[in-house]
Every structure is written in C-alpha cells, then in structure tokens.
Coordinates of C-alpha atoms in Angstrom, one line a residue:
M1 CA 155.1 64.4 133.1
P2 CA 152.3 62.0 132.4
R3 CA 148.7 63.2 132.4
Y4 CA 146.0 61.4 134.3
A5 CA 142.2 61.0 134.2
Y6 CA 139.8 59.6 136.7
V7 CA 137.3 57.0 135.4
N8 CA 134.8 55.2 137.6
G9 CA 136.9 54.6 140.7
R10 CA 140.5 54.6 139.3
F11 CA 143.1 57.0 138.1
A12 CA 144.5 56.1 134.7
P13 CA 147.0 57.6 132.2
H14 CA 145.0 60.0 130.1
K15 CA 145.7 58.2 126.8
Q16 CA 144.4 54.9 128.3
A17 CA 141.3 56.2 130.0
A18 CA 138.1 54.7 128.6
V19 CA 134.4 54.1 129.3
H20 CA 132.1 51.2 128.4
I21 CA 130.6 51.3 124.9
E22 CA 127.1 51.0 126.4
D23 CA 127.5 54.0 128.8
R24 CA 124.3 56.0 128.3
G25 CA 126.3 59.2 128.0
Y26 CA 127.9 57.7 124.9
Q27 CA 124.7 56.4 123.4
F28 CA 122.1 58.9 124.6
A29 CA 124.0 61.9 125.9
D30 CA 122.2 60.9 129.2
G31 CA 124.4 62.8 131.6
V32 CA 125.6 66.2 132.9
Y33 CA 128.9 67.9 133.4
E34 CA 130.7 70.8 135.2
V35 CA 133.7 72.8 134.2
I36 CA 135.3 74.3 137.3
P37 CA 138.1 76.9 137.0
V38 CA 141.4 76.5 138.7
H39 CA 143.5 79.6 139.5
R40 CA 147.0 79.2 140.8
G41 CA 146.3 75.7 141.9
R42 CA 143.0 76.5 143.7
V43 CA 139.5 75.6 142.7
V44 CA 137.2 78.7 142.1
D45 CA 133.6 78.6 143.4
E46 CA 133.8 74.9 144.0
A47 CA 130.7 74.7 146.3
L48 CA 128.6 76.5 143.7
H49 CA 129.7 74.2 140.9
L50 CA 128.9 71.1 143.0
D51 CA 125.5 72.7 143.9
R52 CA 124.7 73.1 140.2
L53 CA 125.9 69.5 139.5
E54 CA 123.5 68.2 142.1
Y55 CA 120.7 70.3 140.6
S56 CA 121.3 69.0 137.1
L57 CA 121.5 65.4 138.3
G58 CA 118.3 65.8 140.3
E59 CA 116.4 67.1 137.3
L60 CA 117.4 63.9 135.4
S61 CA 116.8 61.6 138.3
I62 CA 120.5 60.5 138.4
A63 CA 122.1 59.9 141.8
M64 CA 125.4 61.5 142.8
P65 CA 128.0 58.8 142.0
V66 CA 129.9 59.5 145.2
S67 CA 129.5 61.9 148.1
R68 CA 130.4 65.6 147.7
A69 CA 133.3 65.1 150.1
S70 CA 134.6 62.1 148.0
M71 CA 134.2 64.1 144.8
R72 CA 136.3 66.9 146.2
L73 CA 139.0 64.5 147.3
I74 CA 139.1 62.8 143.8
A75 CA 139.2 66.2 142.1
H76 CA 142.0 67.5 144.2
E77 CA 144.1 64.3 143.9
L78 CA 143.7 64.5 140.1
M79 CA 144.8 68.2 140.2
R80 CA 147.8 67.1 142.2
R81 CA 148.8 64.3 139.9
N82 CA 148.5 66.7 136.9
A83 CA 150.2 69.6 138.6
L84 CA 147.3 71.8 137.5
T85 CA 147.9 75.5 138.2
N86 CA 145.8 77.5 135.8
G87 CA 143.0 75.9 133.8
F88 CA 140.0 73.8 134.6
L89 CA 138.6 70.6 136.1
Y90 CA 136.1 68.7 134.0
M91 CA 133.5 66.5 135.8
Q92 CA 131.0 64.3 133.9
V93 CA 128.4 62.1 135.4
T94 CA 126.2 59.8 133.3
R95 CA 123.3 57.5 134.2
G96 CA 125.8 54.6 133.8
V97 CA 126.1 51.4 131.7
A98 CA 123.0 49.5 130.5
P99 CA 121.8 47.7 127.4
R100 CA 120.6 50.2 124.8
S101 CA 117.0 51.2 125.5
H102 CA 115.5 54.7 125.7
P103 CA 113.7 54.5 129.1
F104 CA 115.6 54.8 132.3
P105 CA 117.0 51.3 133.1
K106 CA 115.6 49.5 136.0
P107 CA 117.1 48.8 138.4
A108 CA 119.2 52.0 138.0
P109 CA 122.8 51.3 137.1
R110 CA 125.6 52.9 139.1
P111 CA 126.2 56.4 137.7
A112 CA 129.5 56.8 135.9
L113 CA 132.0 59.5 136.9
V114 CA 134.8 60.8 134.8
M115 CA 137.2 63.7 135.6
T116 CA 139.9 65.3 133.6
T117 CA 141.9 68.5 133.8
R118 CA 143.4 70.9 131.3
Q119 CA 146.0 73.6 131.7
L120 CA 145.1 76.9 130.0
P121 CA 147.4 79.9 129.3
V122 CA 146.5 83.1 131.0
P123 CA 145.4 85.6 128.3
S124 CA 147.6 88.6 127.7
E125 CA 146.4 92.1 128.6
E126 CA 146.5 93.0 125.0
A127 CA 144.2 90.0 124.1
I128 CA 141.8 91.1 126.8
E129 CA 141.9 94.8 125.7
R130 CA 141.3 93.6 122.1
G131 CA 138.3 91.5 123.2
I132 CA 136.5 88.9 121.1
S133 CA 134.2 88.9 118.1
V134 CA 130.9 87.1 118.1
V135 CA 128.3 86.1 115.5
S136 CA 124.6 85.8 116.1
T137 CA 122.7 82.6 115.3
P138 CA 119.2 81.2 116.0
D139 CA 118.9 79.4 119.3
Q140 CA 118.3 75.8 118.3
R141 CA 118.8 74.2 121.7
W142 CA 116.3 72.2 123.8
A143 CA 113.8 73.6 126.3
R144 CA 115.8 72.8 129.4
C145 CA 119.0 74.8 129.1
D146 CA 119.0 75.2 132.9
I147 CA 120.3 71.6 133.0
K148 CA 124.0 71.4 132.2
S149 CA 123.5 68.5 129.8
I150 CA 126.3 66.8 127.9
S151 CA 124.0 67.0 124.8
L152 CA 125.8 69.9 123.2
L153 CA 125.4 69.5 119.4
P154 CA 123.5 72.8 118.9
N155 CA 126.3 74.5 120.9
V156 CA 128.9 72.8 118.7
L157 CA 127.1 74.0 115.5
A158 CA 127.0 77.5 116.9
K159 CA 130.7 77.4 117.9
E160 CA 131.6 76.0 114.4
L161 CA 129.7 78.9 112.8
A162 CA 131.6 81.3 114.9
A163 CA 135.0 79.7 114.1
S164 CA 134.2 79.6 110.4
Q165 CA 133.8 83.4 110.5
G166 CA 136.9 84.0 112.6
C167 CA 134.9 84.6 115.8
A168 CA 135.3 83.2 119.3
E169 CA 131.7 83.0 120.3
A170 CA 128.1 83.0 119.1
F171 CA 125.2 84.9 120.6
Q172 CA 122.1 82.7 120.4
I173 CA 118.8 84.5 119.5
D174 CA 115.3 83.3 120.4
D175 CA 112.2 83.6 118.2
E176 CA 111.4 87.1 119.5
G177 CA 114.9 88.5 118.7
Y178 CA 116.3 88.4 122.2
V179 CA 119.7 87.1 123.1
T180 CA 119.5 84.0 125.3
E181 CA 123.1 83.4 125.9
A182 CA 126.3 82.5 124.0
A183 CA 127.2 79.0 122.9
A184 CA 129.5 78.4 126.0
S185 CA 129.0 81.5 128.1
N186 CA 126.5 84.0 129.5
A187 CA 125.9 87.3 127.5
W188 CA 125.9 90.8 128.9
I189 CA 125.7 94.4 127.7
V190 CA 126.3 97.8 129.2
T191 CA 123.8 100.6 128.1
H192 CA 124.9 104.1 127.3
E193 CA 123.5 105.1 130.7
G194 CA 126.0 102.7 132.3
T195 CA 123.5 100.0 133.3
V196 CA 124.7 96.4 133.2
V197 CA 122.1 94.1 131.7
T198 CA 121.9 90.3 131.5
R199 CA 119.0 87.9 131.0
Q200 CA 117.0 86.5 133.8
L201 CA 117.4 82.9 134.9
D202 CA 114.9 80.6 133.3
T203 CA 114.9 77.3 131.3
D204 CA 116.3 79.2 128.3
I205 CA 119.7 79.7 129.8
L206 CA 122.2 78.1 132.2
S207 CA 122.7 79.5 135.6
G208 CA 126.3 80.4 135.1
I209 CA 128.5 80.3 138.2
T210 CA 130.7 83.2 136.9
R211 CA 127.5 85.1 136.1
L212 CA 126.3 84.6 139.7
S213 CA 129.6 85.6 141.3
L214 CA 129.9 88.6 139.0
Q215 CA 126.3 89.7 139.8
R216 CA 127.4 89.8 143.5
V217 CA 130.5 91.8 142.6
I218 CA 128.4 94.3 140.6
E219 CA 126.0 94.8 143.6
D220 CA 128.9 95.2 146.0
L221 CA 130.5 97.9 143.7
G222 CA 127.2 99.7 143.5
Y223 CA 126.8 99.6 139.7
R224 CA 123.3 99.6 138.2
L225 CA 122.1 96.1 137.2
E226 CA 119.0 95.1 135.3
I227 CA 118.1 91.4 135.0
R228 CA 116.0 91.3 131.8
P229 CA 116.2 90.1 128.2
F230 CA 117.9 92.3 125.7
T231 CA 117.6 92.2 121.9
L232 CA 120.3 91.7 119.3
D233 CA 119.7 95.3 118.2
E234 CA 120.3 96.5 121.7
A235 CA 123.6 94.5 121.7
Y236 CA 124.6 96.1 118.4
T237 CA 124.1 99.6 119.8
A238 CA 125.3 99.0 123.4
R239 CA 128.1 101.0 124.9
E240 CA 129.9 97.8 125.9
A241 CA 129.3 94.0 125.7
F242 CA 131.0 91.1 127.4
I243 CA 130.6 87.4 128.2
T244 CA 131.2 85.5 131.4
A245 CA 132.4 81.9 131.6
S246 CA 134.3 79.7 134.0
T247 CA 137.3 79.5 131.7
Q248 CA 137.3 83.2 130.5
Y249 CA 136.0 85.1 133.6
V250 CA 134.8 88.4 132.2
M251 CA 135.8 88.7 128.5
P252 CA 135.0 91.9 126.5
V253 CA 133.0 91.6 123.3
T254 CA 134.1 94.2 120.8
R255 CA 132.4 93.1 117.6
I256 CA 129.0 91.5 116.9
D257 CA 128.2 90.4 113.3
E258 CA 130.9 92.8 112.0
R259 CA 129.4 95.7 114.0
I260 CA 131.9 97.4 116.2
I261 CA 130.8 97.7 119.8
G262 CA 131.8 101.0 121.5
N263 CA 135.2 102.0 120.2
G264 CA 136.2 98.5 119.3
R265 CA 138.2 97.9 122.5
A266 CA 137.4 96.7 126.0
G267 CA 135.0 99.1 127.7
I268 CA 135.8 101.0 130.9
L269 CA 133.1 99.3 132.9
T270 CA 133.9 95.8 131.5
T271 CA 137.5 96.3 132.4
A272 CA 136.6 97.3 135.9
L273 CA 134.4 94.3 136.3
R274 CA 137.0 91.9 135.0
Q275 CA 139.5 93.4 137.5
A276 CA 137.0 93.1 140.4
Y277 CA 136.0 89.5 139.5
T278 CA 139.7 88.5 139.2
Q279 CA 140.2 89.9 142.7
H280 CA 137.3 87.8 143.9
V281 CA 139.1 84.7 142.4
V282 CA 142.4 85.7 144.1
E283 CA 140.7 86.2 147.5
Q284 CA 139.0 82.8 147.2
G285 CA 142.4 81.3 146.7
E286 CA 143.9 83.0 149.7
G287 CA 141.2 81.4 151.8
A288 CA 141.6 77.9 150.5
D289 CA 144.1 75.1 150.7
R290 CA 146.3 74.6 147.6
F291 CA 146.0 71.1 146.2
A292 CA 147.9 71.3 142.9
A293 CA 151.7 70.8 142.9
S294 CA 153.8 73.8 142.7

C-alpha cells in the first residue's frame, strides 16, 4: 500500500513530499521534533510528547503551527492512512520559510509542520536478553540539550562512531567524566546494592518521556531510585545498565567499551523494569481509541 506524509496542510505520497528550499529547518536547523511511539495502533504518552513539543517551541520562540487538537487529528489520520501498528510517529516543526538571514525573520513566517510514520519490528526476546553494546565518546553537543532540536550533527557523529565499532549506542561523557546521556536515549545503571541511577534533568540532557514514565513505574514498584550523575567508571562496574527511548522502551546494555556489564546478559532488575514499562504501554492502549487500521 502507498505510504503517506503530511507537509504543511496536506497529505502527500511519501516519495513526493517536499519542503521549500528556504525552510529555516533546512538552512539553519531552526526547528524541533518529536518521536512518539505507537504500540498496536495506539499512541503512547501522547500528551507528554505534545507538552515537550510545546516546551521546545517556546524556548525558541516558535508558535505552535496548529492547535494541539488539530495536531492529534492530523497524526491519527496519518497513522490510519499508513496502517501504522507498531513503530513511531515523527513530528517536526520549523520556524518556516524566509529569505536566508540568521536573525529571526520579521514578521514571523508561518511555522512549518511535517509528519511521517515508520513501522518498526518488535525485537525478539533473545535480542532483548542479549542487550546492546555501547561505546563512550566526549559529549560535543550544545548547551541546551533540554530542547529537542533538529540540529543533531554531534549525535550523528556519536552514532556513526558506535556503528563503526559494531555497537548500537554511544554514551556521551562530559568534561568531568560523567555520563550525560546516550546519542538517542537516556542512560541508566543499577548499582550492586540494587539502586537504579539516572542523571538529573538539566540543560545537559533531554527530558525523555520514556525516562519520565519509567521513573513513575520504578516509584510505584518500590525500587530504590537515585537521580544523580554517574561516571563512566561507575557504569563499567555497575551490576546492570540500560537505556530508555521512545522506540526502544527499556533496552539492556550488556557491554560498554568492550567491558562486559554484569554477566553479559540482561539483568534481573532491567528485565523486570522492561516488563513493567511494557505493561504501562499496554494499559495506555486499553484506555485509548485505536486510530490505525487493523
């Protein structure tokens, strides 16, 4: 079946979808984005993702291109047209089209809105049990990582480094030796005492939606949680490690820089957290309308 995209007010076949060459997202990376997971045809944590989208836009003085209600309708219609079951919805908003000049154009152009979807396979239990390998790399990103900017070149370089070494992710390390986050996910460890640790929210990391939802799951289950920085050396010697991301949920990390974490398989606590978070996703779906075609 044909695949569709949404671009500035119209649905178009994916291969024909295009934006103006003077869109400021194209020339300046002047925009933000969201990646929203879809599970069994239902959007996961939709309100939280739209909250973060509005925050990022507000920090850049870009207006919402349409109302939240309209954005939801567009998203769900695109999901329906693409028969999206398991995968993600990508939203991108830029400052719009204007002659190339660094300052914000005045008057402000109409913000540009693009949406696409992608179907993703559900990972096998063996793949989850095996976990992923990561490399470490200096954090070279800008000072406002709390904004979900489309300017991702440092992340691209970190991911390319990981791929070149046969790894799936890269832990980014600040000047003091602490892990900030991974290239496209939040980073966590489990200490030998069974305490779950993840870095505090600040301008050095993105406020991950899966991170937020998992934090609530951890608190509900009564596990010990510390919100603090942890060093790369702590990660090397941790009992367990994992990442969280909208497209991966809770994914075990079993190797960092060729060092085996734990016994080299998904840890007991990580496995329990993945199962609990997946149940959170399922329960959300049970309480929502289904918009994708079956």
